[in-house]
Coordinates of C-alpha atoms and ligand atoms in Angstrom, one line a residue:
X1 CA -14.0 16.2 189.5
X2 CA -13.4 13.2 191.6
X3 CA -16.4 12.1 193.6
X4 CA -16.1 10.8 197.1
X5 CA -19.7 9.9 198.0
X6 CA -22.9 8.8 196.4
X7 CA -26.2 9.8 198.0
X8 CA -29.2 7.7 197.0
X9 CA -32.9 8.4 197.2
X10 CA -34.8 5.2 198.2
X11 CA -38.3 5.1 196.8
X12 CA -38.2 4.5 193.1
X13 CA -34.4 4.4 192.9
X14 CA -33.2 1.4 195.0
X15 CA -36.6 -0.3 195.4
X16 CA -39.9 0.1 193.4
X17 CA -41.9 1.4 196.4
X18 CA -43.1 4.3 194.2
X19 CA -45.8 1.8 193.0
X20 CA -46.9 1.0 196.6
X21 CA -47.2 4.7 197.4
X22 CA -49.3 5.1 194.3
X23 CA -51.6 2.2 195.1
X24 CA -52.1 3.4 198.7
X25 CA -52.9 6.9 197.7
X26 CA -55.2 5.6 195.0
X27 CA -57.2 3.7 197.6
X28 CA -57.7 6.9 199.5
X29 CA -58.7 8.8 196.4
X30 CA -61.2 6.0 195.5
X31 CA -62.7 6.3 198.9
X32 CA -63.0 10.1 198.7
X33 CA -64.6 9.6 195.2
X34 CA -62.2 11.0 192.6
X35 CA -59.8 9.6 190.0
X36 CA -56.1 9.6 190.8
X37 CA -53.9 8.4 187.9
X38 CA -50.3 7.2 187.7
X39 CA -49.6 10.4 185.8
X40 CA -50.9 12.5 188.8
X41 CA -48.7 10.4 191.0
X42 CA -45.5 11.8 189.4
X43 CA -46.3 15.0 191.4
X44 CA -46.1 13.1 194.7
X45 CA -42.7 11.5 194.1
X46 CA -40.1 12.8 196.6
X47 CA -42.8 14.8 198.5
X48 CA -43.4 14.2 202.2
X49 CA -46.5 12.3 203.4
X50 CA -48.5 15.4 204.4
X51 CA -47.3 17.3 201.3
X52 CA -48.5 14.4 199.2
X53 CA -51.9 14.4 200.8
X54 CA -52.2 18.2 200.2
X55 CA -51.5 17.6 196.4
X56 CA -53.9 14.6 196.4
X57 CA -56.7 16.8 197.9
X58 CA -56.0 19.5 195.4
X59 CA -56.4 17.0 192.5
X60 CA -59.7 15.9 194.1
X61 CA -60.7 19.6 194.7
X62 CA -61.3 18.8 198.3
X63 CA -60.6 20.8 201.4
X64 CA -60.5 18.9 204.7
X65 CA -59.9 19.8 208.4
X66 CA -56.4 19.3 209.9
X67 CA -57.8 16.4 212.0
X68 CA -59.3 14.6 209.0
X69 CA -56.0 15.1 207.1
X70 CA -54.0 13.6 209.9
X71 CA -56.4 10.6 209.9
X72 CA -56.2 10.1 206.2
X73 CA -52.3 10.3 206.2
X74 CA -52.3 7.6 208.9
X75 CA -54.7 5.5 206.9
X76 CA -52.6 5.8 203.8
X77 CA -49.5 4.8 205.8
X78 CA -51.2 1.7 207.1
X79 CA -52.1 0.6 203.5
X80 CA -48.5 1.3 202.4
X81 CA -47.1 -0.6 205.3
X82 CA -49.1 -3.7 204.3
X83 CA -47.2 -3.6 201.0
X84 CA -43.8 -3.0 202.6
X85 CA -44.2 -5.9 205.1
X86 CA -44.1 -8.3 202.1
X87 CA -40.8 -6.9 200.7
X88 CA -37.8 -9.2 200.6
X89 CA -34.2 -8.8 199.3
X90 CA -35.6 -9.7 195.8
X91 CA -37.2 -6.3 195.7
X92 CA -33.9 -4.5 195.4
X93 CA -34.0 -3.1 191.8
X94 CA -31.7 -4.8 189.2
X95 CA -28.1 -3.7 189.2
X96 CA -28.2 -1.9 192.5
X97 CA -26.2 -4.4 194.5
X98 CA -23.5 -4.6 191.8
X99 CA -23.2 -0.8 191.6
X100 CA -23.1 -0.4 195.4
X101 CA -20.4 -3.1 195.5
X102 CA -18.3 -1.2 192.9
X103 CA -18.6 1.9 195.0
X104 CA -17.4 0.1 198.1
X105 CA -14.5 -1.5 196.2
X106 CA -13.4 1.9 195.1
X107 CA -13.7 3.4 198.6
X108 CA -16.6 5.7 197.9
X109 CA -18.9 6.5 200.8
X110 CA -22.6 5.6 200.5
X111 CA -25.5 7.6 201.9
X112 CA -29.3 7.4 201.9
X113 CA -31.3 10.7 201.5
X114 CA -35.0 9.9 201.6
X115 CA -38.1 11.8 202.6
X116 CA -39.6 8.6 203.9
X117 CA -40.2 7.9 207.6
X118 CA -40.4 4.2 206.6
X119 CA -36.9 4.1 205.0
X120 CA -35.2 2.0 207.7
X121 CA -37.9 -0.6 207.7
X122 CA -37.6 -0.9 203.9
X123 CA -33.7 -1.2 204.1
X124 CA -34.2 -3.8 206.8
X125 CA -36.7 -5.8 204.8
X126 CA -34.6 -5.8 201.7
X127 CA -31.4 -6.5 203.7
X128 CA -29.3 -3.6 202.4
X129 CA -29.2 -1.5 205.6
X130 CA -25.6 -2.4 206.3
X131 CA -24.4 -1.1 203.0
X132 CA -25.0 2.6 204.0
X133 CA -22.4 4.7 205.8
X134 CA -25.1 7.2 206.7
X135 CA -28.9 7.1 206.6
X136 CA -30.9 10.4 206.4
X137 CA -34.6 9.8 206.4
X138 CA -37.9 11.6 206.9
X139 CA -37.5 11.4 210.7
X140 CA -34.3 13.5 210.6
X141 CA -35.3 16.3 208.3
X142 CA -37.5 19.4 208.8
X143 CA -37.3 20.7 205.2
X144 CA -38.7 18.6 202.3
X145 CA -37.1 18.3 198.9
X146 CA -36.5 20.5 196.8
X147 CA -34.9 22.0 199.9
X148 CA -31.3 20.7 200.0
X149 CA -31.4 19.7 203.7
X150 CA -31.6 15.9 203.2
X151 CA -28.5 15.7 201.0
X152 CA -26.6 18.5 202.7
X153 CA -27.0 16.7 206.0
X154 CA -25.8 13.4 204.4
X155 CA -22.7 15.1 203.1
X156 CA -22.1 16.8 206.5
X157 CA -22.4 13.5 208.4
X158 CA -20.0 11.8 205.9
X159 CA -17.7 14.8 206.4
X160 CA -17.5 15.2 202.6
X161 CA -17.9 18.5 200.7
X162 CA -21.2 18.9 198.9
X163 CA -19.5 19.2 195.5
X164 CA -17.8 15.8 196.0
X165 CA -21.2 14.1 196.3
X166 CA -23.4 12.7 193.5
X167 CA -27.1 12.2 194.1
X168 CA -29.3 9.5 192.5
X169 CA -33.0 10.5 192.2
X170 CA -36.2 9.5 190.5
X171 CA -38.2 12.6 191.4
X172 CA -38.0 16.2 190.0
X173 CA -38.1 17.6 193.5
X174 CA -35.1 15.4 194.4
X175 CA -33.1 16.5 191.5
X176 CA -33.8 20.1 192.5
X177 CA -32.8 19.3 196.1
X178 CA -29.4 17.9 194.8
X179 CA -28.8 20.9 192.7
X180 CA -29.8 23.3 195.5
X181 CA -27.1 21.5 197.6
X182 CA -24.5 22.1 194.9
X183 CA -24.4 18.4 193.9
X184 CA -24.5 16.7 190.5
X185 CA -27.6 14.5 190.0
X186 CA -28.2 11.3 188.1
X187 CA -31.8 10.8 187.2
X188 CA -33.2 7.2 187.4
X189 CA -36.2 6.9 185.1
X190 CA -37.3 8.6 181.9
X191 CA -35.5 11.6 180.3
X192 CA -38.9 13.2 179.5
X193 CA -39.7 13.5 183.2
X194 CA -36.1 13.9 184.6
X195 CA -34.7 16.4 182.0
X196 CA -33.3 18.6 184.8
X197 CA -30.8 15.9 185.9
X198 CA -27.2 16.0 184.7
X199 CA -27.5 12.5 183.2
X200 CA -30.5 10.1 183.1
X201 CA -30.3 6.3 183.2
X202 CA -33.3 3.9 183.1
X203 CA -31.9 2.0 186.1
X204 CA -28.7 0.6 187.5
X205 CA -28.3 -2.4 185.1
X206 CA -24.8 -2.1 183.6
X207 CA -24.2 1.2 185.4
X208 CA -20.5 1.7 186.2
X209 CA -18.5 4.1 188.3
X210 CA -17.1 5.4 185.0
X211 CA -20.6 6.7 184.3
X212 CA -20.1 9.3 187.0
X213 CA -18.3 11.6 184.6
X214 CA -19.9 14.9 183.8
X215 CA -18.8 17.2 181.0
Ligands
BG6_1 C1 -40.6 9.6 199.4 C2 -41.6 9.2 198.3 O1 -39.4 8.9 199.2 O2 -41.1 9.5 200.7 C3 -42.9 9.9 198.5 O3 -41.1 9.5 197.0 C4 -43.4 9.7 200.0 O4 -43.8 9.4 197.6 C5 -42.3 10.2 200.9 O5 -44.6 10.5 200.2 C6 -42.7 10.0 202.4 O6 -42.8 8.6 202.6 P1 -43.4 8.0 204.0 O7 -43.0 6.5 203.9 O8 -42.8 8.7 205.1 O9 -44.9 8.2 203.9
MG2 MG1 -37.9 8.6 195.0

Protein backbone atom coordinates (compact mmCIF):
# COMPACT_ATOMS: atom_id res chain seq x y z
CA UNK A 1 0.00 0.00 0.00
CA UNK A 2 1.34 3.41 -0.96
CA UNK A 3 0.17 6.09 1.42
CA UNK A 4 -0.67 9.56 0.14
CA UNK A 5 -1.47 11.42 3.36
CA UNK A 6 -0.64 11.46 7.05
CA UNK A 7 -3.23 12.68 9.56
CA UNK A 8 -1.89 13.77 12.93
CA UNK A 9 -3.59 14.08 16.26
CA UNK A 10 -2.22 17.15 18.06
CA UNK A 11 -2.26 16.84 21.85
CA UNK A 12 0.33 14.29 22.98
CA UNK A 13 1.53 13.59 19.42
CA UNK A 14 3.02 16.81 18.01
CA UNK A 15 3.15 18.73 21.30
CA UNK A 16 3.09 17.66 24.95
CA UNK A 17 -0.17 19.42 25.82
CA UNK A 18 -1.57 16.18 27.33
CA UNK A 19 0.33 17.25 30.45
CA UNK A 20 -1.36 20.68 30.48
CA UNK A 21 -4.81 19.10 30.09
CA UNK A 22 -3.96 16.86 33.06
CA UNK A 23 -2.78 19.73 35.27
CA UNK A 24 -5.86 21.81 34.46
CA UNK A 25 -8.29 18.95 35.19
CA UNK A 26 -6.33 18.11 38.36
CA UNK A 27 -6.91 21.67 39.65
CA UNK A 28 -10.65 21.19 39.08
CA UNK A 29 -10.59 17.82 40.89
CA UNK A 30 -8.59 19.32 43.77
CA UNK A 31 -11.22 22.03 44.09
CA UNK A 32 -14.06 19.52 44.02
CA UNK A 33 -12.23 17.49 46.69
CA UNK A 34 -11.14 14.23 45.08
CA UNK A 35 -7.92 12.68 43.78
CA UNK A 36 -7.29 12.61 40.02
CA UNK A 37 -4.15 10.73 38.99
CA UNK A 38 -2.10 10.66 35.78
CA UNK A 39 -3.32 7.09 35.37
CA UNK A 40 -6.95 8.35 35.48
CA UNK A 41 -5.96 10.97 32.90
CA UNK A 42 -5.34 8.28 30.24
CA UNK A 43 -9.13 7.91 29.97
CA UNK A 44 -9.47 11.59 28.97
CA UNK A 45 -6.97 11.56 26.11
CA UNK A 46 -8.64 12.23 22.78
CA UNK A 47 -12.00 12.86 24.49
CA UNK A 48 -13.86 16.17 24.02
CA UNK A 49 -13.85 18.80 26.76
CA UNK A 50 -17.39 18.01 28.00
CA UNK A 51 -16.82 14.27 27.59
CA UNK A 52 -13.67 14.62 29.70
CA UNK A 53 -15.59 16.48 32.41
CA UNK A 54 -18.20 13.70 32.52
CA UNK A 55 -15.43 11.11 33.05
CA UNK A 56 -13.77 13.31 35.69
CA UNK A 57 -17.05 13.63 37.61
CA UNK A 58 -17.57 9.86 37.40
CA UNK A 59 -14.13 9.37 38.93
CA UNK A 60 -15.08 11.79 41.72
CA UNK A 61 -18.54 10.14 42.01
CA UNK A 62 -20.20 13.54 41.61
CA UNK A 63 -23.34 14.52 39.76
CA UNK A 64 -23.69 18.20 38.83
CA UNK A 65 -26.24 20.32 36.99
CA UNK A 66 -25.76 21.22 33.33
CA UNK A 67 -25.06 24.85 34.30
CA UNK A 68 -22.41 23.86 36.81
CA UNK A 69 -20.77 21.58 34.24
CA UNK A 70 -20.66 24.35 31.64
CA UNK A 71 -19.06 26.61 34.25
CA UNK A 72 -16.44 24.01 35.25
CA UNK A 73 -15.55 23.23 31.62
CA UNK A 74 -14.99 26.95 31.01
CA UNK A 75 -12.90 27.21 34.18
CA UNK A 76 -10.76 24.25 33.10
CA UNK A 77 -10.26 25.82 29.69
CA UNK A 78 -9.05 29.09 31.22
CA UNK A 79 -6.50 27.18 33.31
CA UNK A 80 -5.43 25.26 30.19
CA UNK A 81 -5.12 28.45 28.13
CA UNK A 82 -2.74 29.86 30.75
CA UNK A 83 -0.36 26.99 29.96
CA UNK A 84 -0.82 27.26 26.20
CA UNK A 85 -0.12 30.99 26.11
CA UNK A 86 3.43 30.19 27.21
CA UNK A 87 4.08 27.72 24.38
CA UNK A 88 6.79 28.46 21.78
CA UNK A 89 8.25 26.63 18.75
CA UNK A 90 10.52 24.82 21.23
CA UNK A 91 7.48 22.89 22.44
CA UNK A 92 7.15 20.90 19.23
CA UNK A 93 8.13 17.37 20.24
CA UNK A 94 11.54 16.00 19.13
CA UNK A 95 11.74 14.65 15.59
CA UNK A 96 8.37 16.06 14.48
CA UNK A 97 9.75 18.80 12.19
CA UNK A 98 12.19 16.42 10.48
CA UNK A 99 9.46 13.86 9.89
CA UNK A 100 6.99 16.44 8.51
CA UNK A 101 9.82 17.72 6.29
CA UNK A 102 10.41 14.22 4.92
CA UNK A 103 6.68 13.87 4.17
CA UNK A 104 6.70 17.19 2.25
CA UNK A 105 9.83 16.22 0.31
CA UNK A 106 8.04 13.05 -0.76
CA UNK A 107 4.82 14.86 -1.73
CA UNK A 108 2.66 13.34 0.98
CA UNK A 109 -0.22 15.51 2.17
CA UNK A 110 -0.37 16.49 5.83
CA UNK A 111 -3.55 16.89 7.88
CA UNK A 112 -4.47 17.61 11.49
CA UNK A 113 -7.27 15.63 13.15
CA UNK A 114 -7.80 16.91 16.68
CA UNK A 115 -10.72 17.01 19.11
CA UNK A 116 -9.39 20.28 20.52
CA UNK A 117 -11.08 23.62 19.99
CA UNK A 118 -7.72 25.21 20.86
CA UNK A 119 -5.81 23.43 18.09
CA UNK A 120 -5.23 26.47 15.86
CA UNK A 121 -3.96 28.53 18.77
CA UNK A 122 -1.43 25.81 19.63
CA UNK A 123 -0.33 25.46 15.98
CA UNK A 124 0.13 29.24 15.85
CA UNK A 125 2.07 29.43 19.11
CA UNK A 126 4.41 26.63 18.01
CA UNK A 127 4.70 28.09 14.48
CA UNK A 128 3.77 24.87 12.64
CA UNK A 129 0.35 25.95 11.31
CA UNK A 130 1.67 26.44 7.76
CA UNK A 131 2.87 22.86 7.51
CA UNK A 132 -0.70 21.52 7.32
CA UNK A 133 -2.67 21.13 4.09
CA UNK A 134 -5.86 20.73 6.10
CA UNK A 135 -6.82 21.33 9.74
CA UNK A 136 -9.78 19.53 11.28
CA UNK A 137 -10.33 20.55 14.90
CA UNK A 138 -12.97 20.38 17.61
CA UNK A 139 -14.84 23.32 16.08
CA UNK A 140 -15.53 21.38 12.86
CA UNK A 141 -16.68 18.03 14.19
CA UNK A 142 -19.93 16.88 15.76
CA UNK A 143 -18.89 13.30 16.61
CA UNK A 144 -16.04 12.67 19.04
CA UNK A 145 -13.36 9.98 18.64
CA UNK A 146 -13.73 6.92 18.48
CA UNK A 147 -16.17 8.07 15.80
CA UNK A 148 -14.19 8.27 12.52
CA UNK A 149 -15.58 11.71 11.58
CA UNK A 150 -12.46 13.79 12.33
CA UNK A 151 -10.18 11.65 10.15
CA UNK A 152 -12.78 10.89 7.46
CA UNK A 153 -13.36 14.64 7.06
CA UNK A 154 -9.60 15.20 6.82
CA UNK A 155 -9.28 12.62 4.04
CA UNK A 156 -12.32 14.05 2.26
CA UNK A 157 -10.91 17.60 2.36
CA UNK A 158 -7.57 16.33 1.04
CA UNK A 159 -9.47 14.39 -1.65
CA UNK A 160 -7.62 11.21 -0.72
CA UNK A 161 -9.20 7.79 -0.13
CA UNK A 162 -9.38 6.79 3.53
CA UNK A 163 -7.24 3.68 2.99
CA UNK A 164 -4.45 5.86 1.57
CA UNK A 165 -4.16 7.76 4.87
CA UNK A 166 -2.13 6.88 7.99
CA UNK A 167 -3.08 8.33 11.37
CA UNK A 168 -0.72 9.18 14.23
CA UNK A 169 -2.36 8.99 17.67
CA UNK A 170 -1.51 8.87 21.37
CA UNK A 171 -5.00 7.93 22.57
CA UNK A 172 -6.92 4.66 22.47
CA UNK A 173 -10.09 6.50 21.34
CA UNK A 174 -8.06 8.04 18.47
CA UNK A 175 -6.68 4.68 17.33
CA UNK A 176 -10.23 3.34 17.27
CA UNK A 177 -11.36 6.41 15.28
CA UNK A 178 -8.61 5.75 12.69
CA UNK A 179 -9.56 2.09 12.37
CA UNK A 180 -13.25 2.99 12.18
CA UNK A 181 -12.30 5.23 9.22
CA UNK A 182 -10.51 2.31 7.53
CA UNK A 183 -7.06 3.84 8.12
CA UNK A 184 -3.86 2.37 9.52
CA UNK A 185 -2.71 3.91 12.78
CA UNK A 186 0.68 4.49 14.33
CA UNK A 187 0.54 4.84 18.11
CA UNK A 188 2.82 7.41 19.70
CA UNK A 189 3.54 6.38 23.27
CA UNK A 190 3.75 3.12 25.14
CA UNK A 191 2.84 -0.28 23.61
CA UNK A 192 1.13 -1.28 26.88
CA UNK A 193 -1.47 1.48 26.44
CA UNK A 194 -1.60 1.60 22.63
CA UNK A 195 -1.66 -2.13 21.81
CA UNK A 196 -4.56 -1.63 19.38
CA UNK A 197 -2.37 0.43 16.99
CA UNK A 198 -0.81 -1.18 13.90
CA UNK A 199 2.63 -0.08 15.10
CA UNK A 200 3.77 1.84 18.16
CA UNK A 201 6.73 4.25 18.45
CA UNK A 202 7.80 6.17 21.56
CA UNK A 203 7.99 9.40 19.51
CA UNK A 204 9.19 10.83 16.19
CA UNK A 205 12.91 10.80 16.91
CA UNK A 206 14.52 8.86 14.05
CA UNK A 207 11.14 8.00 12.51
CA UNK A 208 11.33 7.65 8.73
CA UNK A 209 8.83 7.41 5.91
CA UNK A 210 10.04 3.83 5.49
CA UNK A 211 8.48 3.08 8.91
CA UNK A 212 5.04 3.46 7.30
CA UNK A 213 5.14 -0.10 6.05
CA UNK A 214 2.64 -2.52 7.47
CA UNK A 215 2.71 -6.28 6.98
C1 LIG B 1 -7.89 16.34 22.72
C2 LIG B 1 -7.25 16.00 24.04
O1 LIG B 1 -6.92 16.51 21.74
O2 LIG B 1 -8.66 17.54 22.82
C3 LIG B 1 -8.29 15.92 25.14
O3 LIG B 1 -6.58 14.76 23.94
C4 LIG B 1 -9.09 17.22 25.17
O4 LIG B 1 -7.65 15.70 26.37
C5 LIG B 1 -9.70 17.49 23.80
O5 LIG B 1 -10.13 17.13 26.15
C6 LIG B 1 -10.48 18.80 23.74
O6 LIG B 1 -9.59 19.86 23.92
P1 LIG B 1 -10.01 21.39 24.14
O7 LIG B 1 -8.72 22.13 23.93
O8 LIG B 1 -11.04 21.71 23.11
O9 LIG B 1 -10.54 21.48 25.53
MG1 LIG C 1 -3.88 13.13 21.65
